[in-house]
Amino acid sequence: MKIICAHDYQDMSRKAANIISAQVIMKPNCVLGLATGGTPLGMYAQLINWYNKGDIDFSEVTTINLDEYRGLPREHEQSYWYFMHKNFFEHINIRLDHVYVPDGANTDAEKACKEYDEIIHRFGGVDMQLLGIGVDGHIGFNEPGAAFELGTHCVDLAESTIEANKRFFASADEVPRQAYTMGIKTIMQARKVLLIANGKAKAKAMRTAFFGPVTPAVPASILQMHPDLTVVADEEAWSECPEVIGQ
Ligand code: PGA
């Protein structure tokens, strides 16, 4: 596990963008596993900025996103498909037939998840998987208690996740109760994993995920076993980890 301590959100975003950028330069036709949420927004903005300067070319890249709300069509403003297009894909030269997000409009969960695993398999797996982390230690929508051996599957969202995500909807009642997510098995099969985090709210999750026992109670803790994991987080997110802050 490679641990990087950034000063603040902007520094975290730039460092993470550098790592993604290096991946794309080293393997122009790579498969990037991407994530939504507030955390990666600054990183996407930085990558767009470098794209505009001619420093990075996404024309051969394929992206496979982590998760999607079950029941939200692509055009819904809170769908993750919409998020990715608005915040990233529309601003770079990625081919739109090279981007994949689980099909939230397909409410046949078994079929939607199976199709997604087939897509990941068809591309030979993910080269670099980007992850955020939930306040409860979730990755993707793999909530505490998630089985480590699952591929893409349908999950019930934890109350804390509905609570954290309600800011994007008119009310908590409108937050979908289920989602399709890559499983821990899918995530662990990525050749490289890059997890990013910022802010005090994540400090406890960072401590239990990276300096506690590996347990399904903290889904991100399994990443300690990944052979090529990089964690980039700011000082606030590392504030409960003297092992890092004291470095
Ligand atoms: P956030 O979400 O980036 O909006 O904090 C991260 C997550 O829940 O995985």
mmCIF file of N, CA and C in Angstrom, residues 73-168:
data_model
loop_
_atom_site.group_PDB
_atom_site.id
_atom_site.type_symbol
_atom_site.label_atom_id
_atom_site.label_comp_id
_atom_site.label_asym_id
_atom_site.label_seq_id
_atom_site.Cartn_x
_atom_site.Cartn_y
_atom_site.Cartn_z
ATOM 1 N N PRO A 73 -33.089 6.361 -14.929
ATOM 2 C CA PRO A 73 -32.637 6.331 -16.328
ATOM 3 C C PRO A 73 -31.430 7.258 -16.514
ATOM 4 N N ARG A 74 -30.702 7.049 -17.580
ATOM 5 C CA ARG A 74 -29.491 7.844 -17.864
ATOM 6 C C ARG A 74 -29.713 9.347 -17.768
ATOM 7 N N GLU A 75 -30.866 9.778 -18.327
ATOM 8 C CA GLU A 75 -31.077 11.227 -18.419
ATOM 9 C C GLU A 75 -31.487 11.871 -17.101
ATOM 10 N N HIS A 76 -31.725 11.057 -16.057
ATOM 11 C CA HIS A 76 -32.059 11.639 -14.741
ATOM 12 C C HIS A 76 -30.828 12.380 -14.215
ATOM 13 N N GLU A 77 -31.063 13.597 -13.733
ATOM 14 C CA GLU A 77 -29.919 14.440 -13.339
ATOM 15 C C GLU A 77 -29.087 13.863 -12.204
ATOM 16 N N GLN A 78 -29.654 12.923 -11.456
ATOM 17 C CA GLN A 78 -28.884 12.317 -10.357
ATOM 18 C C GLN A 78 -28.343 10.935 -10.723
ATOM 19 N N SER A 79 -28.535 10.533 -11.976
ATOM 20 C CA SER A 79 -27.940 9.241 -12.354
ATOM 21 C C SER A 79 -26.427 9.420 -12.457
ATOM 22 N N TYR A 80 -25.714 8.364 -12.232
ATOM 23 C CA TYR A 80 -24.256 8.457 -12.295
ATOM 24 C C TYR A 80 -23.774 8.573 -13.738
ATOM 25 N N TRP A 81 -24.577 8.059 -14.658
ATOM 26 C CA TRP A 81 -24.282 8.231 -16.087
ATOM 27 C C TRP A 81 -24.254 9.729 -16.406
ATOM 28 N N TYR A 82 -25.294 10.432 -15.913
ATOM 29 C CA TYR A 82 -25.421 11.866 -16.141
ATOM 30 C C TYR A 82 -24.248 12.605 -15.489
ATOM 31 N N PHE A 83 -23.953 12.241 -14.260
ATOM 32 C CA PHE A 83 -22.831 12.851 -13.516
ATOM 33 C C PHE A 83 -21.533 12.748 -14.318
ATOM 34 N N MET A 84 -21.258 11.551 -14.810
ATOM 35 C CA MET A 84 -19.979 11.335 -15.514
ATOM 36 C C MET A 84 -19.915 12.157 -16.797
ATOM 37 N N HIS A 85 -21.050 12.243 -17.511
ATOM 38 C CA HIS A 85 -21.053 13.008 -18.755
ATOM 39 C C HIS A 85 -20.891 14.494 -18.489
ATOM 40 N N LYS A 86 -21.659 14.985 -17.512
ATOM 41 C CA LYS A 86 -21.609 16.435 -17.213
ATOM 42 C C LYS A 86 -20.243 16.862 -16.665
ATOM 43 N N ASN A 87 -19.691 16.017 -15.793
ATOM 44 C CA ASN A 87 -18.474 16.440 -15.076
ATOM 45 C C ASN A 87 -17.173 16.011 -15.731
ATOM 46 N N PHE A 88 -17.267 15.113 -16.712
ATOM 47 C CA PHE A 88 -16.018 14.639 -17.292
ATOM 48 C C PHE A 88 -16.107 14.352 -18.805
ATOM 49 N N PHE A 89 -16.928 13.386 -19.175
ATOM 50 C CA PHE A 89 -16.875 12.886 -20.554
ATOM 51 C C PHE A 89 -17.151 13.957 -21.606
ATOM 52 N N GLU A 90 -18.078 14.889 -21.295
ATOM 53 C CA GLU A 90 -18.425 15.924 -22.296
ATOM 54 C C GLU A 90 -17.269 16.878 -22.567
ATOM 55 N N HIS A 91 -16.279 16.855 -21.695
ATOM 56 C CA HIS A 91 -15.215 17.858 -21.784
ATOM 57 C C HIS A 91 -13.901 17.307 -22.315
ATOM 58 N N ILE A 92 -13.883 16.017 -22.626
ATOM 59 C CA ILE A 92 -12.633 15.392 -23.095
ATOM 60 C C ILE A 92 -12.919 14.631 -24.396
ATOM 61 N N ASN A 93 -11.865 14.084 -24.995
ATOM 62 C CA ASN A 93 -12.060 13.414 -26.289
ATOM 63 C C ASN A 93 -12.254 11.904 -26.152
ATOM 64 N N ILE A 94 -12.978 11.504 -25.099
ATOM 65 C CA ILE A 94 -13.260 10.066 -24.980
ATOM 66 C C ILE A 94 -14.381 9.716 -25.957
ATOM 67 N N ARG A 95 -14.316 8.514 -26.515
ATOM 68 C CA ARG A 95 -15.394 8.069 -27.417
ATOM 69 C C ARG A 95 -16.579 7.616 -26.559
ATOM 70 N N LEU A 96 -17.768 8.091 -26.893
ATOM 71 C CA LEU A 96 -18.913 7.775 -26.042
ATOM 72 C C LEU A 96 -19.314 6.299 -26.105
ATOM 73 N N ASP A 97 -18.824 5.594 -27.147
ATOM 74 C CA ASP A 97 -19.072 4.145 -27.165
ATOM 75 C C ASP A 97 -17.971 3.405 -26.389
ATOM 76 N N HIS A 98 -17.118 4.151 -25.725
ATOM 77 C CA HIS A 98 -16.072 3.552 -24.879
ATOM 78 C C HIS A 98 -16.364 3.738 -23.396
ATOM 79 N N VAL A 99 -17.550 4.294 -23.066
ATOM 80 C CA VAL A 99 -17.828 4.529 -21.645
ATOM 81 C C VAL A 99 -18.977 3.644 -21.175
ATOM 82 N N TYR A 100 -18.792 3.054 -20.028
ATOM 83 C CA TYR A 100 -19.783 2.114 -19.482
ATOM 84 C C TYR A 100 -20.147 2.492 -18.057
ATOM 85 N N VAL A 101 -21.457 2.454 -17.798
ATOM 86 C CA VAL A 101 -22.012 2.669 -16.455
ATOM 87 C C VAL A 101 -23.097 1.596 -16.319
ATOM 88 N N PRO A 102 -23.261 0.960 -15.134
ATOM 89 C CA PRO A 102 -24.343 -0.036 -15.027
ATOM 90 C C PRO A 102 -25.673 0.573 -15.482
ATOM 91 N N ASP A 103 -26.512 -0.263 -16.079
ATOM 92 C CA ASP A 103 -27.760 0.209 -16.672
ATOM 93 C C ASP A 103 -28.858 0.328 -15.617
ATOM 94 N N GLY A 104 -28.973 1.510 -15.008
ATOM 95 C CA GLY A 104 -29.935 1.739 -13.934
ATOM 96 C C GLY A 104 -31.373 1.595 -14.405
ATOM 97 N N ALA A 105 -31.604 1.840 -15.702
ATOM 98 C CA ALA A 105 -32.973 1.761 -16.229
ATOM 99 C C ALA A 105 -33.446 0.320 -16.337
ATOM 100 N N ASN A 106 -32.521 -0.618 -16.354
ATOM 101 C CA ASN A 106 -32.896 -2.030 -16.422
ATOM 102 C C ASN A 106 -33.157 -2.521 -14.991
ATOM 103 N N THR A 107 -34.422 -2.679 -14.646
ATOM 104 C CA THR A 107 -34.743 -3.054 -13.264
ATOM 105 C C THR A 107 -34.630 -4.568 -13.045
ATOM 106 N N ASP A 108 -34.317 -5.313 -14.108
ATOM 107 C CA ASP A 108 -34.028 -6.747 -13.950
ATOM 108 C C ASP A 108 -32.588 -6.850 -13.416
ATOM 109 N N ALA A 109 -32.487 -6.877 -12.078
ATOM 110 C CA ALA A 109 -31.175 -6.759 -11.435
ATOM 111 C C ALA A 109 -30.203 -7.848 -11.888
ATOM 112 N N GLU A 110 -30.694 -9.055 -11.964
ATOM 113 C CA GLU A 110 -29.792 -10.165 -12.306
ATOM 114 C C GLU A 110 -29.186 -9.963 -13.702
ATOM 115 N N LYS A 111 -30.062 -9.561 -14.631
ATOM 116 C CA LYS A 111 -29.621 -9.375 -16.006
ATOM 117 C C LYS A 111 -28.657 -8.177 -16.105
ATOM 118 N N ALA A 112 -29.028 -7.076 -15.464
ATOM 119 C CA ALA A 112 -28.199 -5.865 -15.545
ATOM 120 C C ALA A 112 -26.797 -6.142 -14.988
ATOM 121 N N CYS A 113 -26.731 -6.875 -13.880
ATOM 122 C CA CYS A 113 -25.434 -7.126 -13.233
ATOM 123 C C CYS A 113 -24.605 -8.118 -14.046
ATOM 124 N N LYS A 114 -25.273 -9.130 -14.590
ATOM 125 C CA LYS A 114 -24.557 -10.134 -15.388
ATOM 126 C C LYS A 114 -23.953 -9.472 -16.637
ATOM 127 N N GLU A 115 -24.765 -8.623 -17.265
ATOM 128 C CA GLU A 115 -24.282 -7.936 -18.471
ATOM 129 C C GLU A 115 -23.060 -7.069 -18.152
ATOM 130 N N TYR A 116 -23.092 -6.457 -16.982
ATOM 131 C CA TYR A 116 -21.983 -5.566 -16.619
ATOM 132 C C TYR A 116 -20.701 -6.365 -16.378
ATOM 133 N N ASP A 117 -20.839 -7.489 -15.699
ATOM 134 C CA ASP A 117 -19.657 -8.342 -15.476
ATOM 135 C C ASP A 117 -19.092 -8.839 -16.806
ATOM 136 N N GLU A 118 -20.004 -9.099 -17.765
ATOM 137 C CA GLU A 118 -19.536 -9.548 -19.083
ATOM 138 C C GLU A 118 -18.750 -8.444 -19.793
ATOM 139 N N ILE A 119 -19.202 -7.210 -19.622
ATOM 140 C CA ILE A 119 -18.482 -6.075 -20.234
ATOM 141 C C ILE A 119 -17.072 -5.984 -19.635
ATOM 142 N N ILE A 120 -16.992 -6.051 -18.318
ATOM 143 C CA ILE A 120 -15.682 -5.941 -17.646
ATOM 144 C C ILE A 120 -14.769 -7.063 -18.139
ATOM 145 N N HIS A 121 -15.330 -8.250 -18.239
ATOM 146 C CA HIS A 121 -14.572 -9.418 -18.692
ATOM 147 C C HIS A 121 -14.094 -9.232 -20.140
ATOM 148 N N ARG A 122 -15.004 -8.712 -20.985
ATOM 149 C CA ARG A 122 -14.697 -8.533 -22.410
ATOM 150 C C ARG A 122 -13.485 -7.612 -22.608
ATOM 151 N N PHE A 123 -13.339 -6.639 -21.742
ATOM 152 C CA PHE A 123 -12.208 -5.707 -21.872
ATOM 153 C C PHE A 123 -10.963 -6.189 -21.126
ATOM 154 N N GLY A 124 -11.046 -7.392 -20.601
ATOM 155 C CA GLY A 124 -9.866 -7.952 -19.936
ATOM 156 C C GLY A 124 -9.642 -7.373 -18.548
ATOM 157 N N GLY A 125 -10.689 -6.828 -17.939
ATOM 158 C CA GLY A 125 -10.583 -6.294 -16.579
ATOM 159 C C GLY A 125 -10.133 -4.843 -16.577
ATOM 160 N N VAL A 126 -10.105 -4.295 -15.381
ATOM 161 C CA VAL A 126 -9.811 -2.869 -15.191
ATOM 162 C C VAL A 126 -8.317 -2.675 -14.907
ATOM 163 N N ASP A 127 -7.704 -1.726 -15.602
ATOM 164 C CA ASP A 127 -6.274 -1.448 -15.348
ATOM 165 C C ASP A 127 -6.090 -0.636 -14.077
ATOM 166 N N MET A 128 -6.881 0.437 -13.948
ATOM 167 C CA MET A 128 -6.773 1.267 -12.735
ATOM 168 C C MET A 128 -8.168 1.634 -12.262
ATOM 169 N N GLN A 129 -8.477 1.238 -11.034
ATOM 170 C CA GLN A 129 -9.793 1.526 -10.464
ATOM 171 C C GLN A 129 -9.703 2.698 -9.494
ATOM 172 N N LEU A 130 -10.454 3.753 -9.760
ATOM 173 C CA LEU A 130 -10.548 4.891 -8.854
ATOM 174 C C LEU A 130 -11.668 4.634 -7.849
ATOM 175 N N LEU A 131 -11.419 4.950 -6.586
ATOM 176 C CA LEU A 131 -12.435 4.777 -5.549
ATOM 177 C C LEU A 131 -12.477 5.987 -4.627
ATOM 178 N N GLY A 132 -13.685 6.313 -4.141
ATOM 179 C CA GLY A 132 -13.821 7.176 -2.972
ATOM 180 C C GLY A 132 -14.062 6.242 -1.799
ATOM 181 N N ILE A 133 -14.362 6.808 -0.657
ATOM 182 C CA ILE A 133 -14.691 5.974 0.502
ATOM 183 C C ILE A 133 -15.869 6.626 1.241
ATOM 184 N N GLY A 134 -16.802 5.810 1.698
ATOM 185 C CA GLY A 134 -17.944 6.346 2.438
ATOM 186 C C GLY A 134 -17.589 6.568 3.899
ATOM 187 N N VAL A 135 -18.396 7.349 4.594
ATOM 188 C CA VAL A 135 -18.129 7.592 6.021
ATOM 189 C C VAL A 135 -18.206 6.285 6.821
ATOM 190 N N ASP A 136 -18.917 5.299 6.272
ATOM 191 C CA ASP A 136 -19.007 3.993 6.939
ATOM 192 C C ASP A 136 -17.988 2.994 6.371
ATOM 193 N N GLY A 137 -17.062 3.484 5.553
ATOM 194 C CA GLY A 137 -16.030 2.610 4.994
ATOM 195 C C GLY A 137 -16.464 1.882 3.733
ATOM 196 N N HIS A 138 -17.598 2.284 3.147
ATOM 197 C CA HIS A 138 -18.021 1.580 1.923
ATOM 198 C C HIS A 138 -17.149 1.976 0.728
ATOM 199 N N ILE A 139 -17.096 1.081 -0.249
ATOM 200 C CA ILE A 139 -16.458 1.385 -1.538
ATOM 201 C C ILE A 139 -17.448 0.979 -2.624
ATOM 202 N N GLY A 140 -17.612 1.856 -3.619
ATOM 203 C CA GLY A 140 -18.746 1.676 -4.518
ATOM 204 C C GLY A 140 -19.967 1.740 -3.615
ATOM 205 N N PHE A 141 -20.919 0.852 -3.840
ATOM 206 C CA PHE A 141 -22.059 0.761 -2.917
ATOM 207 C C PHE A 141 -21.941 -0.516 -2.099
ATOM 208 N N ASN A 142 -20.726 -0.975 -1.880
ATOM 209 C CA ASN A 142 -20.529 -2.137 -1.014
ATOM 210 C C ASN A 142 -20.530 -1.643 0.428
ATOM 211 N N GLU A 143 -21.664 -1.849 1.067
ATOM 212 C CA GLU A 143 -21.878 -1.326 2.414
ATOM 213 C C GLU A 143 -21.305 -2.298 3.455
ATOM 214 N N PRO A 144 -21.152 -1.857 4.716
ATOM 215 C CA PRO A 144 -20.647 -2.768 5.752
ATOM 216 C C PRO A 144 -21.418 -4.093 5.756
ATOM 217 N N GLY A 145 -20.661 -5.172 5.826
ATOM 218 C CA GLY A 145 -21.267 -6.505 5.814
ATOM 219 C C GLY A 145 -21.258 -7.132 4.436
ATOM 220 N N ALA A 146 -20.878 -6.355 3.409
ATOM 221 C CA ALA A 146 -20.872 -6.886 2.038
ATOM 222 C C ALA A 146 -19.904 -8.067 1.937
ATOM 223 N N ALA A 147 -20.342 -9.068 1.191
ATOM 224 C CA ALA A 147 -19.486 -10.241 0.997
ATOM 225 C C ALA A 147 -18.320 -9.855 0.098
ATOM 226 N N PHE A 148 -17.139 -10.360 0.432
ATOM 227 C CA PHE A 148 -15.948 -10.026 -0.343
ATOM 228 C C PHE A 148 -15.920 -10.721 -1.714
ATOM 229 N N GLU A 149 -16.732 -11.787 -1.881
ATOM 230 C CA GLU A 149 -16.550 -12.604 -3.081
ATOM 231 C C GLU A 149 -17.522 -12.263 -4.217
ATOM 232 N N LEU A 150 -18.231 -11.138 -4.108
ATOM 233 C CA LEU A 150 -19.240 -10.834 -5.128
ATOM 234 C C LEU A 150 -18.712 -9.998 -6.292
ATOM 235 N N GLY A 151 -19.262 -10.309 -7.499
ATOM 236 C CA GLY A 151 -19.060 -9.451 -8.664
ATOM 237 C C GLY A 151 -20.135 -8.363 -8.618
ATOM 238 N N THR A 152 -20.512 -7.844 -9.787
ATOM 239 C CA THR A 152 -21.539 -6.798 -9.832
ATOM 240 C C THR A 152 -22.858 -7.357 -9.285
ATOM 241 N N HIS A 153 -23.489 -6.593 -8.406
ATOM 242 C CA HIS A 153 -24.731 -7.074 -7.793
ATOM 243 C C HIS A 153 -25.598 -5.889 -7.365
ATOM 244 N N CYS A 154 -26.818 -6.229 -6.964
ATOM 245 C CA CYS A 154 -27.776 -5.196 -6.545
ATOM 246 C C CYS A 154 -27.742 -5.091 -5.022
ATOM 247 N N VAL A 155 -27.679 -3.878 -4.497
ATOM 248 C CA VAL A 155 -27.605 -3.710 -3.037
ATOM 249 C C VAL A 155 -28.691 -2.765 -2.527
ATOM 250 N N ASP A 156 -29.064 -2.967 -1.268
ATOM 251 C CA ASP A 156 -29.911 -2.006 -0.565
ATOM 252 C C ASP A 156 -28.964 -0.973 0.045
ATOM 253 N N LEU A 157 -29.264 0.289 -0.131
ATOM 254 C CA LEU A 157 -28.373 1.322 0.413
ATOM 255 C C LEU A 157 -28.528 1.457 1.925
ATOM 256 N N ALA A 158 -27.423 1.671 2.612
ATOM 257 C CA ALA A 158 -27.461 1.880 4.073
ATOM 258 C C ALA A 158 -28.096 3.246 4.349
ATOM 259 N N GLU A 159 -28.715 3.360 5.510
ATOM 260 C CA GLU A 159 -29.326 4.637 5.895
ATOM 261 C C GLU A 159 -28.310 5.778 5.848
ATOM 262 N N SER A 160 -27.065 5.507 6.286
ATOM 263 C CA SER A 160 -26.049 6.575 6.321
ATOM 264 C C SER A 160 -25.707 7.033 4.898
ATOM 265 N N THR A 161 -25.801 6.133 3.931
ATOM 266 C CA THR A 161 -25.514 6.495 2.544
ATOM 267 C C THR A 161 -26.662 7.331 1.973
ATOM 268 N N ILE A 162 -27.896 6.927 2.298
ATOM 269 C CA ILE A 162 -29.063 7.705 1.843
ATOM 270 C C ILE A 162 -28.966 9.116 2.437
ATOM 271 N N GLU A 163 -28.587 9.155 3.707
ATOM 272 C CA GLU A 163 -28.429 10.429 4.403
ATOM 273 C C GLU A 163 -27.350 11.282 3.720
ATOM 274 N N ALA A 164 -26.206 10.660 3.411
ATOM 275 C CA ALA A 164 -25.093 11.404 2.798
ATOM 276 C C ALA A 164 -25.452 11.877 1.389
ATOM 277 N N ASN A 165 -26.281 11.116 0.686
ATOM 278 C CA ASN A 165 -26.573 11.438 -0.717
ATOM 279 C C ASN A 165 -27.825 12.280 -0.912
ATOM 280 N N LYS A 166 -28.573 12.490 0.162
ATOM 281 C CA LYS A 166 -29.852 13.204 -0.002
ATOM 282 C C LYS A 166 -29.645 14.660 -0.422
ATOM 283 N N ARG A 167 -28.429 15.191 -0.186
ATOM 284 C CA ARG A 167 -28.167 16.582 -0.562
ATOM 285 C C ARG A 167 -28.310 16.787 -2.073
ATOM 286 N N PHE A 168 -28.220 15.696 -2.828
ATOM 287 C CA PHE A 168 -28.333 15.815 -4.279
ATOM 288 C C PHE A 168 -29.782 15.701 -4.765
#
